[in-house]
PDB file of C-alpha atoms in Angstrom:
ATOM      1  CA  MET A 729     -21.877 -19.478  22.841  1.00 38.00           C
ATOM      2  CA  THR A 730     -22.062 -16.114  21.094  1.00 38.00           C
ATOM      3  CA  ALA A 731     -18.940 -15.218  19.150  1.00 40.00           C
ATOM      4  CA  LEU A 732     -17.254 -11.995  20.082  1.00 35.00           C
ATOM      5  CA  PRO A 733     -17.181  -9.327  17.349  1.00 35.00           C
ATOM      6  CA  VAL A 734     -13.966  -9.076  15.382  1.00 33.00           C
ATOM      7  CA  THR A 735     -12.080  -5.900  16.228  1.00 31.00           C
ATOM      8  CA  LYS A 736     -11.224  -3.937  13.132  1.00 32.00           C
ATOM      9  CA  VAL A 737      -7.506  -3.239  12.819  1.00 33.00           C
ATOM     10  CA  LEU A 738      -7.015   0.438  12.117  1.00 34.00           C
ATOM     11  CA  SER A 739      -4.563   1.647   9.533  1.00 37.00           C
ATOM     12  CA  GLN A 740      -1.584   3.491  10.983  1.00 48.00           C
ATOM     13  CA  PRO A 741      -2.840   6.992  10.051  1.00 49.00           C
ATOM     14  CA  ALA A 742      -6.277   6.299  11.535  1.00 49.00           C
ATOM     15  CA  ALA A 743      -4.775   4.908  14.734  1.00 49.00           C
ATOM     16  CA  ALA A 744      -2.458   7.889  15.049  1.00 51.00           C
ATOM     17  CA  SER A 745      -5.371  10.325  14.734  1.00 55.00           C
ATOM     18  CA  LEU A 746      -7.174   8.995  17.824  1.00 66.00           C
ATOM     19  CA  ARG A 747      -4.967  10.831  20.324  1.00 86.00           C
ATOM     20  CA  PRO A 748      -2.398  13.632  20.438  1.00 95.00           C
ATOM     21  CA  ASN A 749       1.289  12.833  20.327  1.00 97.00           C
ATOM     22  CA  PRO A 750       2.862  12.546  23.785  1.00 98.00           C
ATOM     23  CA  ILE A 751       5.491  15.231  24.405  1.00 98.00           C
ATOM     24  CA  GLY A 752       8.796  14.499  26.117  1.00 98.00           C
ATOM     25  CA  VAL A 753      11.940  16.468  26.776  1.00 98.00           C
ATOM     26  CA  SER A 754      15.580  15.571  26.315  1.00 98.00           C
ATOM     27  CA  THR A 755      17.795  16.096  29.332  1.00 98.00           C
ATOM     28  CA  TYR A 756      20.031  17.939  26.831  1.00 98.00           C
ATOM     29  CA  SER A 757      17.447  20.763  26.895  1.00 98.00           C
ATOM     30  CA  PHE A 758      18.433  21.554  30.479  1.00 98.00           C
ATOM     31  CA  TRP A 759      22.217  21.187  30.007  1.00 96.00           C
ATOM     32  CA  ARG A 760      22.891  22.228  26.380  1.00 95.00           C
ATOM     33  CA  PHE A 761      26.625  21.579  27.009  1.00 94.00           C
ATOM     34  CA  ASN A 762      26.579  24.747  29.102  1.00 93.00           C
ATOM     35  CA  GLY A 763      29.168  24.032  31.795  1.00 94.00           C
ATOM     36  CA  PRO A 764      29.927  20.732  33.518  1.00 96.00           C
ATOM     37  CA  LYS A 765      27.269  18.052  33.241  1.00 96.00           C
ATOM     38  CA  GLU A 766      27.434  17.556  37.005  1.00 95.00           C
ATOM     39  CA  ALA A 767      25.675  20.925  37.329  1.00 95.00           C
ATOM     40  CA  TYR A 768      22.666  19.444  35.487  1.00 97.00           C
ATOM     41  CA  PRO A 769      22.167  15.962  36.948  1.00 97.00           C
ATOM     42  CA  ILE A 770      19.687  13.795  35.116  1.00 98.00           C
ATOM     43  CA  GLU A 771      17.798  13.216  38.374  1.00 98.00           C
ATOM     44  CA  ASP A 772      17.047  16.960  38.572  1.00 98.00           C
ATOM     45  CA  CYS A 773      16.074  17.045  34.891  1.00 98.00           C
ATOM     46  CA  ILE A 774      13.522  14.294  35.514  1.00 98.00           C
ATOM     47  CA  ASP A 775      12.053  16.193  38.461  1.00 98.00           C
ATOM     48  CA  GLN A 776      11.827  19.431  36.459  1.00 98.00           C
ATOM     49  CA  ALA A 777      10.248  17.661  33.492  1.00 98.00           C
ATOM     50  CA  ALA A 778       7.499  16.349  35.762  1.00 98.00           C
ATOM     51  CA  VAL A 779       6.811  19.761  37.312  1.00 98.00           C
ATOM     52  CA  MET A 780       6.638  21.368  33.854  1.00 98.00           C
ATOM     53  CA  GLY A 781       4.078  18.816  32.657  1.00 98.00           C
ATOM     54  CA  PHE A 782       5.933  16.638  30.148  1.00 98.00           C
ATOM     55  CA  ASP A 783       4.873  13.053  29.456  1.00 98.00           C
ATOM     56  CA  GLY A 784       8.345  11.545  29.181  1.00 98.00           C
ATOM     57  CA  VAL A 785      12.086  12.106  29.257  1.00 98.00           C
ATOM     58  CA  GLU A 786      14.779  11.302  26.705  1.00 98.00           C
ATOM     59  CA  LEU A 787      18.137  10.607  28.351  1.00 98.00           C
ATOM     60  CA  LEU A 788      21.359  11.954  26.863  1.00 98.00           C
ATOM     61  CA  HIS A 789      23.945   9.235  27.412  1.00 98.00           C
ATOM     62  CA  MET A 790      26.776  11.776  27.517  1.00 97.00           C
ATOM     63  CA  GLN A 791      25.048  13.501  30.458  1.00 98.00           C
ATOM     64  CA  MET A 792      24.972  10.404  32.650  1.00 98.00           C
ATOM     65  CA  THR A 793      27.427  10.391  35.541  1.00 97.00           C
ATOM     66  CA  SER A 794      27.564   6.606  35.933  1.00 97.00           C
ATOM     67  CA  GLU A 795      26.702   3.349  34.222  1.00 98.00           C
ATOM     68  CA  GLU A 796      26.525   1.364  37.439  1.00 97.00           C
ATOM     69  CA  PRO A 797      23.350  -0.716  37.938  1.00 97.00           C
ATOM     70  CA  GLY A 798      22.284   1.223  41.021  1.00 97.00           C
ATOM     71  CA  TYR A 799      22.412   4.535  39.156  1.00 98.00           C
ATOM     72  CA  LEU A 800      20.455   3.170  36.210  1.00 98.00           C
ATOM     73  CA  GLN A 801      17.759   1.638  38.390  1.00 98.00           C
ATOM     74  CA  ASP A 802      17.416   4.859  40.372  1.00 98.00           C
ATOM     75  CA  LEU A 803      16.748   6.787  37.157  1.00 98.00           C
ATOM     76  CA  LYS A 804      13.998   4.284  36.300  1.00 98.00           C
ATOM     77  CA  ARG A 805      12.504   4.596  39.782  1.00 98.00           C
ATOM     78  CA  ARG A 806      12.650   8.386  39.701  1.00 98.00           C
ATOM     79  CA  ALA A 807      10.897   8.601  36.360  1.00 98.00           C
ATOM     80  CA  PHE A 808       8.171   6.174  37.417  1.00 98.00           C
ATOM     81  CA  VAL A 809       7.301   7.922  40.684  1.00 98.00           C
ATOM     82  CA  ASN A 810       7.126  11.201  38.739  1.00 98.00           C
ATOM     83  CA  GLY A 811       4.673   9.643  36.281  1.00 98.00           C
ATOM     84  CA  LEU A 812       7.086   9.902  33.341  1.00 98.00           C
ATOM     85  CA  ASP A 813       8.157   7.494  30.624  1.00 98.00           C
ATOM     86  CA  LEU A 814      11.833   7.009  29.896  1.00 98.00           C
ATOM     87  CA  MET A 815      11.162   6.992  26.173  1.00 98.00           C
ATOM     88  CA  GLY A 816      14.417   7.725  24.355  1.00 98.00           C
ATOM     89  CA  PHE A 817      18.169   7.239  24.733  1.00 98.00           C
ATOM     90  CA  SER A 818      20.392   9.610  22.771  1.00 98.00           C
ATOM     91  CA  THR A 819      23.880   8.236  22.119  1.00 98.00           C
ATOM     92  CA  HIS A 820      26.952   9.171  20.089  1.00 97.00           C
ATOM     93  CA  GLN A 821      29.043   6.941  17.848  1.00 97.00           C
ATOM     94  CA  GLY A 822      30.806   7.221  14.509  1.00 97.00           C
ATOM     95  CA  PHE A 823      31.536   4.684  11.793  1.00 98.00           C
ATOM     96  CA  MET A 824      33.099   7.006   9.184  1.00 97.00           C
ATOM     97  CA  SER A 825      36.700   5.983   9.792  1.00 97.00           C
ATOM     98  CA  PRO A 826      39.036   4.294   7.305  1.00 97.00           C
ATOM     99  CA  ASP A 827      40.524   2.361  10.237  1.00 98.00           C
ATOM    100  CA  PRO A 828      38.796  -1.042  10.698  1.00 98.00           C
ATOM    101  CA  GLN A 829      39.908  -1.208  14.320  1.00 98.00           C
ATOM    102  CA  GLU A 830      38.338   2.166  15.052  1.00 98.00           C
ATOM    103  CA  ARG A 831      35.080   1.035  13.481  1.00 98.00           C
ATOM    104  CA  LYS A 832      35.227  -2.204  15.484  1.00 98.00           C
ATOM    105  CA  HIS A 833      35.662  -0.170  18.670  1.00 98.00           C
ATOM    106  CA  GLU A 834      32.645   1.993  17.795  1.00 98.00           C
ATOM    107  CA  VAL A 835      30.521  -1.095  17.124  1.00 98.00           C
ATOM    108  CA  GLN A 836      31.497  -2.605  20.483  1.00 98.00           C
ATOM    109  CA  LYS A 837      30.768   0.697  22.237  1.00 98.00           C
ATOM    110  CA  THR A 838      27.353   0.917  20.602  1.00 98.00           C
ATOM    111  CA  VAL A 839      26.484  -2.674  21.561  1.00 98.00           C
ATOM    112  CA  SER A 840      27.161  -1.657  25.177  1.00 98.00           C
ATOM    113  CA  GLN A 841      24.894   1.371  24.730  1.00 98.00           C
ATOM    114  CA  ILE A 842      22.086  -0.878  23.455  1.00 98.00           C
ATOM    115  CA  GLU A 843      22.479  -2.996  26.589  1.00 98.00           C
ATOM    116  CA  LEU A 844      22.292   0.149  28.748  1.00 98.00           C
ATOM    117  CA  CYS A 845      19.137   1.177  26.907  1.00 98.00           C
ATOM    118  CA  TYR A 846      17.629  -2.241  27.628  1.00 98.00           C
ATOM    119  CA  THR A 847      18.548  -2.041  31.310  1.00 98.00           C
ATOM    120  CA  LEU A 848      16.880   1.369  31.522  1.00 98.00           C
ATOM    121  CA  GLY A 849      13.726  -0.055  29.931  1.00 98.00           C
ATOM    122  CA  ILE A 850      13.877   2.461  27.067  1.00 98.00           C
ATOM    123  CA  PRO A 851      12.342   1.294  23.779  1.00 98.00           C
ATOM    124  CA  THR A 852      14.386   3.316  21.274  1.00 98.00           C
ATOM    125  CA  MET A 853      17.961   4.587  20.915  1.00 98.00           C
ATOM    126  CA  ARG A 854      19.280   7.381  18.705  1.00 98.00           C
ATOM    127  CA  LEU A 855      22.090   6.339  16.356  1.00 98.00           C
ATOM    128  CA  ASN A 856      24.534   8.473  14.326  1.00 97.00           C
ATOM    129  CA  THR A 857      26.616   7.719  11.247  1.00 98.00           C
ATOM    130  CA  GLY A 858      29.402   9.850  12.699  1.00 96.00           C
ATOM    131  CA  ARG A 859      31.265  12.344  10.514  1.00 95.00           C
ATOM    132  CA  TRP A 860      34.631  12.722   8.835  1.00 96.00           C
ATOM    133  CA  GLY A 861      36.087  14.907  11.605  1.00 91.00           C
ATOM    134  CA  THR A 862      38.007  17.096   9.170  1.00 93.00           C
ATOM    135  CA  SER A 863      36.466  20.343  10.478  1.00 91.00           C
ATOM    136  CA  GLU A 864      38.630  22.156  12.986  1.00 85.00           C
ATOM    137  CA  SER A 865      35.689  22.462  15.401  1.00 89.00           C
ATOM    138  CA  PHE A 866      31.937  21.946  15.625  1.00 85.00           C
ATOM    139  CA  SER A 867      31.498  25.708  15.246  1.00 86.00           C
ATOM    140  CA  ALA A 868      33.455  25.515  11.981  1.00 88.00           C
ATOM    141  CA  LEU A 869      31.224  22.664  10.821  1.00 89.00           C
ATOM    142  CA  MET A 870      28.128  24.738  11.567  1.00 85.00           C
ATOM    143  CA  ALA A 871      29.615  27.751   9.798  1.00 84.00           C
ATOM    144  CA  ASN A 872      29.931  25.503   6.736  1.00 85.00           C
ATOM    145  CA  ARG A 873      26.254  24.443   7.070  1.00 85.00           C
ATOM    146  CA  GLY A 874      27.191  20.928   8.158  1.00 86.00           C
ATOM    147  CA  ILE A 875      29.223  20.158   5.049  1.00 89.00           C
ATOM    148  CA  GLU A 876      32.596  18.539   5.679  1.00 93.00           C
ATOM    149  CA  PRO A 877      35.313  17.294   3.299  1.00 92.00           C
ATOM    150  CA  ALA A 878      36.208  13.622   3.328  1.00 94.00           C
ATOM    151  CA  VAL A 879      39.471  12.316   4.714  1.00 95.00           C
ATOM    152  CA  GLU A 880      42.085  12.540   1.975  1.00 96.00           C
ATOM    153  CA  GLY A 881      42.034   9.484  -0.274  1.00 97.00           C
ATOM    154  CA  TYR A 882      38.447   8.489   0.559  1.00 97.00           C
ATOM    155  CA  THR A 883      34.926   9.455  -0.454  1.00 97.00           C
ATOM    156  CA  ASP A 884      31.401   9.297   0.906  1.00 97.00           C
ATOM    157  CA  GLU A 885      30.947   6.129  -1.155  1.00 97.00           C
ATOM    158  CA  ASP A 886      33.600   4.436   0.985  1.00 98.00           C
ATOM    159  CA  ALA A 887      31.893   5.715   4.133  1.00 98.00           C
ATOM    160  CA  PHE A 888      28.467   4.357   3.162  1.00 98.00           C
ATOM    161  CA  GLY A 889      29.983   0.879   2.974  1.00 98.00           C
ATOM    162  CA  TRP A 890      31.631   1.238   6.378  1.00 98.00           C
ATOM    163  CA  VAL A 891      28.499   2.619   8.047  1.00 98.00           C
ATOM    164  CA  ILE A 892      26.131   0.017   6.593  1.00 98.00           C
ATOM    165  CA  ALA A 893      28.459  -2.847   7.547  1.00 98.00           C
ATOM    166  CA  SER A 894      28.915  -1.457  11.070  1.00 98.00           C
ATOM    167  CA  ILE A 895      25.217  -0.927  11.754  1.00 98.00           C
ATOM    168  CA  GLU A 896      24.460  -4.401  10.381  1.00 98.00           C
ATOM    169  CA  GLN A 897      26.535  -5.813  13.246  1.00 98.00           C
ATOM    170  CA  LEU A 898      24.310  -3.986  15.757  1.00 98.00           C
ATOM    171  CA  LEU A 899      20.999  -5.414  14.580  1.00 98.00           C
ATOM    172  CA  PRO A 900      21.178  -8.811  16.325  1.00 98.00           C
ATOM    173  CA  LYS A 901      21.797  -7.085  19.673  1.00 98.00           C
ATOM    174  CA  ALA A 902      19.007  -4.576  19.027  1.00 98.00           C
ATOM    175  CA  GLU A 903      16.569  -7.416  18.300  1.00 98.00           C
ATOM    176  CA  GLU A 904      17.757  -9.437  21.309  1.00 98.00           C
ATOM    177  CA  CYS A 905      17.220  -6.457  23.615  1.00 98.00           C
ATOM    178  CA  GLY A 906      14.066  -5.155  21.939  1.00 98.00           C
ATOM    179  CA  VAL A 907      15.684  -1.761  21.371  1.00 98.00           C
ATOM    180  CA  LEU A 908      14.561   0.001  18.205  1.00 98.00           C
ATOM    181  CA  LEU A 909      17.487   1.889  16.642  1.00 98.00           C
ATOM    182  CA  GLY A 910      16.656   5.270  15.120  1.00 98.00           C
ATOM    183  CA  LEU A 911      19.237   6.637  12.682  1.00 98.00           C
ATOM    184  CA  GLU A 912      19.194  10.417  13.014  1.00 98.00           C
ATOM    185  CA  ASN A 913      19.593  13.041  10.316  1.00 97.00           C
ATOM    186  CA  HIS A 914      22.636  14.293  12.222  1.00 94.00           C
ATOM    187  CA  TRP A 915      25.554  15.484  10.036  1.00 91.00           C
ATOM    188  CA  GLY A 916      27.933  13.083   8.329  1.00 95.00           C
ATOM    189  CA  LEU A 917      26.065  10.771   5.956  1.00 97.00           C
ATOM    190  CA  GLY A 918      22.873  11.692   7.814  1.00 96.00           C
ATOM    191  CA  ARG A 919      23.044  15.313   6.655  1.00 96.00           C
ATOM    192  CA  THR A 920      20.547  14.586   3.867  1.00 97.00           C
ATOM    193  CA  PRO A 921      17.361  12.491   3.840  1.00 98.00           C
ATOM    194  CA  GLU A 922      18.760  10.565   0.885  1.00 98.00           C
ATOM    195  CA  GLY A 923      21.779   9.553   2.988  1.00 98.00           C
ATOM    196  CA  VAL A 924      19.645   8.388   5.911  1.00 98.00           C
ATOM    197  CA  LEU A 925      17.302   6.417   3.656  1.00 98.00           C
ATOM    198  CA  ARG A 926      20.138   4.811   1.725  1.00 98.00           C
ATOM    199  CA  ILE A 927      21.401   3.243   4.956  1.00 98.00           C
ATOM    200  CA  VAL A 928      17.996   2.303   6.397  1.00 98.00           C
ATOM    201  CA  GLU A 929      16.755   0.786   3.153  1.00 98.00           C
ATOM    202  CA  ALA A 930      20.010  -1.083   2.500  1.00 98.00           C
ATOM    203  CA  LEU A 931      19.668  -2.902   5.837  1.00 98.00           C
ATOM    204  CA  ASP A 932      15.896  -3.346   5.555  1.00 98.00           C
ATOM    205  CA  SER A 933      15.384  -4.270   9.213  1.00 98.00           C
ATOM    206  CA  PRO A 934      12.412  -3.552  11.512  1.00 97.00           C
ATOM    207  CA  TRP A 935      15.040  -2.795  14.187  1.00 98.00           C
ATOM    208  CA  LEU A 936      16.539   0.139  12.251  1.00 98.00           C
ATOM    209  CA  GLN A 937      14.296   3.098  11.512  1.00 98.00           C
ATOM    210  CA  VAL A 938      14.694   6.902  11.849  1.00 98.00           C
ATOM    211  CA  THR A 939      15.020   9.420  14.658  1.00 98.00           C
ATOM    212  CA  LEU A 940      13.802  12.599  12.984  1.00 98.00           C
ATOM    213  CA  ASP A 941      15.423  15.860  14.142  1.00 98.00           C
ATOM    214  CA  THR A 942      13.419  18.879  12.994  1.00 98.00           C
ATOM    215  CA  GLY A 943      16.400  21.223  13.312  1.00 97.00           C
ATOM    216  CA  ASN A 944      19.114  19.408  11.349  1.00 96.00           C
ATOM    217  CA  PHE A 945      17.996  20.314   7.840  1.00 96.00           C
ATOM    218  CA  LEU A 946      19.251  23.867   7.602  1.00 93.00           C
ATOM    219  CA  GLU A 947      17.581  24.800   4.303  1.00 92.00           C
ATOM    220  CA  ASP A 948      14.085  23.978   3.014  1.00 93.00           C
ATOM    221  CA  PRO A 949      13.364  21.398   5.730  1.00 97.00           C
ATOM    222  CA  TYR A 950       9.753  20.428   5.074  1.00 98.00           C
ATOM    223  CA  ASP A 951      10.125  18.257   1.969  1.00 98.00           C
ATOM    224  CA  LYS A 952      13.100  16.557   3.634  1.00 98.00           C
ATOM    225  CA  LEU A 953      11.164  15.894   6.826  1.00 98.00           C
ATOM    226  CA  GLU A 954       8.347  14.470   4.715  1.00 98.00           C
ATOM    227  CA  MET A 955      10.742  11.982   3.097  1.00 98.00           C
ATOM    228  CA  LEU A 956      11.746  10.577   6.496  1.00 98.00           C
ATOM    229  CA  ALA A 957       8.358  10.776   8.223  1.00 98.00           C
ATOM    230  CA  PRO A 958       7.144   7.267   7.206  1.00 97.00           C
ATOM    231  CA  TYR A 959      10.230   5.708   8.824  1.00 98.00           C
ATOM    232  CA  THR A 960      10.192   7.814  12.002  1.00 98.00           C
ATOM    233  CA  VAL A 961      10.047   6.215  15.452  1.00 98.00           C
ATOM    234  CA  LEU A 962      11.013   9.289  17.527  1.00 98.00           C
ATOM    235  CA  VAL A 963      10.865  13.010  16.753  1.00 98.00           C
ATOM    236  CA  GLN A 964      13.408  15.397  18.271  1.00 98.00           C
ATOM    237  CA  ALA A 965      11.873  18.875  18.052  1.00 98.00           C
ATOM    238  CA  LYS A 966      14.201  21.878  18.227  1.00 98.00           C
ATOM    239  CA  THR A 967      13.238  25.313  19.582  1.00 98.00           C
ATOM    240  CA  TYR A 968      15.456  28.396  19.743  1.00 98.00           C
ATOM    241  CA  TYR A 969      14.020  30.943  22.179  1.00 98.00           C
ATOM    242  CA  GLY A 970      16.575  33.689  22.782  1.00 97.00           C
ATOM    243  CA  GLY A 971      18.387  32.821  19.558  1.00 97.00           C
ATOM    244  CA  GLY A 972      20.128  29.566  18.742  1.00 95.00           C
ATOM    245  CA  THR A 973      23.534  28.566  20.052  1.00 89.00           C
ATOM    246  CA  TRP A 974      24.886  27.856  16.539  1.00 88.00           C
ATOM    247  CA  TYR A 975      21.983  28.868  14.299  1.00 93.00           C
ATOM    248  CA  THR A 976      18.283  29.678  14.523  1.00 95.00           C
ATOM    249  CA  LEU A 977      15.542  28.128  12.400  1.00 96.00           C
ATOM    250  CA  ASP A 978      12.002  29.475  12.100  1.00 96.00           C
ATOM    251  CA  LEU A 979      10.187  26.145  12.152  1.00 98.00           C
ATOM    252  CA  ASP A 980       6.454  25.905  11.442  1.00 98.00           C
ATOM    253  CA  TYR A 981       5.382  23.214  13.894  1.00 98.00           C
ATOM    254  CA  ASP A 982       1.782  23.193  12.721  1.00 98.00           C
ATOM    255  CA  ARG A 983       3.110  22.241   9.281  1.00 98.00           C
ATOM    256  CA  ILE A 984       5.537  19.683  10.709  1.00 98.00           C
ATOM    257  CA  ALA A 985       2.787  18.114  12.808  1.00 98.00           C
ATOM    258  CA  GLY A 986       0.639  17.859   9.682  1.00 97.00           C
ATOM    259  CA  ILE A 987       3.441  16.096   7.792  1.00 98.00           C
ATOM    260  CA  LEU A 988       3.882  13.559  10.581  1.00 98.00           C
ATOM    261  CA  ARG A 989       0.153  13.064  11.023  1.00 96.00           C
ATOM    262  CA  ALA A 990      -0.242  12.359   7.311  1.00 96.00           C
ATOM    263  CA  ALA A 991       2.493   9.709   7.620  1.00 97.00           C
ATOM    264  CA  GLY A 992       0.621   8.080  10.508  1.00 95.00           C
ATOM    265  CA  TYR A 993       3.140   9.024  13.180  1.00 97.00           C
ATOM    266  CA  GLY A 994       1.614   8.645  16.648  1.00 96.00           C
ATOM    267  CA  GLY A 995       4.742   8.446  18.806  1.00 97.00           C
ATOM    268  CA  TYR A 996       6.726  10.744  21.050  1.00 98.00           C
ATOM    269  CA  VAL A 997       7.881  14.255  20.219  1.00 98.00           C
ATOM    270  CA  SER A 998      10.976  15.015  22.310  1.00 98.00           C
ATOM    271  CA  LEU A 999      11.934  18.641  22.886  1.00 98.00           C
ATOM    272  CA  GLU A1000      15.552  19.620  22.299  1.00 98.00           C
ATOM    273  CA  PHE A1001      15.695  23.262  23.384  1.00 98.00           C
ATOM    274  CA  GLU A1002      18.755  24.852  21.799  1.00 96.00           C
ATOM    275  CA  GLY A1003      18.361  28.569  22.491  1.00 96.00           C
ATOM    276  CA  LYS A1004      20.015  31.085  24.790  1.00 96.00           C
ATOM    277  CA  GLU A1005      16.977  31.963  26.911  1.00 97.00           C
ATOM    278  CA  GLU A1006      16.879  30.548  30.422  1.00 96.00           C
ATOM    279  CA  GLY A1007      15.530  27.019  30.340  1.00 96.00           C
ATOM    280  CA  SER A1008      13.162  27.758  33.229  1.00 97.00           C
ATOM    281  CA  THR A1009      11.080  29.955  30.906  1.00 98.00           C
ATOM    282  CA  ALA A1010      11.981  28.668  27.432  1.00 98.00           C
ATOM    283  CA  ILE A1011      11.308  24.986  28.096  1.00 98.00           C
ATOM    284  CA  PRO A1012       7.717  25.518  29.328  1.00 98.00           C
ATOM    285  CA  LYS A1013       7.083  27.834  26.351  1.00 98.00           C
ATOM    286  CA  SER A1014       8.414  25.121  24.056  1.00 98.00           C
ATOM    287  CA  LEU A1015       6.125  22.540  25.660  1.00 98.00           C
ATOM    288  CA  LYS A1016       3.107  24.786  25.051  1.00 98.00           C
ATOM    289  CA  LEU A1017       4.144  25.287  21.419  1.00 98.00           C
ATOM    290  CA  LEU A1018       4.494  21.545  20.817  1.00 98.00           C
ATOM    291  CA  ARG A1019       1.285  20.659  22.697  1.00 98.00           C
ATOM    292  CA  ASN A1020      -0.662  23.073  20.514  1.00 98.00           C
ATOM    293  CA  ALA A1021       0.879  21.805  17.280  1.00 98.00           C
ATOM    294  CA  PHE A1022       0.660  18.086  17.987  1.00 97.00           C
ATOM    295  CA  SER A1023      -2.785  18.037  19.570  1.00 91.00           C
TER     296      SER A1023
END
């Protein structure tokens, strides 16, 4: 009997270079917190994503109108018949509280979100550190370039301990469900790449990696994106046609795609449109931009 040839295992960068990155869209791109979420049902977002030519959809948990099994299964069915992957689940939580009971509540809430992600058949879930909450509003936080003072009597050093201990409690559930957690560079301790990496490296788990948001480093983003690229399991790509809601960044997506390609990233790029132009024109333009860059 003739032995079959041994298949050479490609390195990650070589494997990633064989095909373009698939491009998805977050349901947030259609809503953008512009009015009641009921005016932008996820079912309609899935249909529009298919018509526009995306490969997948990232669901914003906050935009869901139910967590009942029938609703969840209908979203799965709708995506499948439209030829789309449900490829990301974007959730909110916060572990930067001095109150142990509040942190316990956030851990329990996030465990439930992991279970929802599993039920939806989604392989990765966006995770936040949370933030101090000392800004009077999100607009005030953005006006201060994402920098926020700590709660009186505490420091970021305290918060790193709370966040690491809280996320550690999530890892058994993530492994049980096969849901890869992606810690996002999203304000709080995630405002800097050093903060994100400190948490990810402290826990040293294959079930905790990085969701990389291209629009959350407000100054000199490219070196910071490069630091996180080797850990990235999902890219959230911001565009700002019509001017941004809180700020506008002039992002060079050819350069960003090169950074990710060099790191061997072959996964999804998920559009988060955050401009003032009508989504019906801006979202297809954004898709074209990302297709060209990540091809």
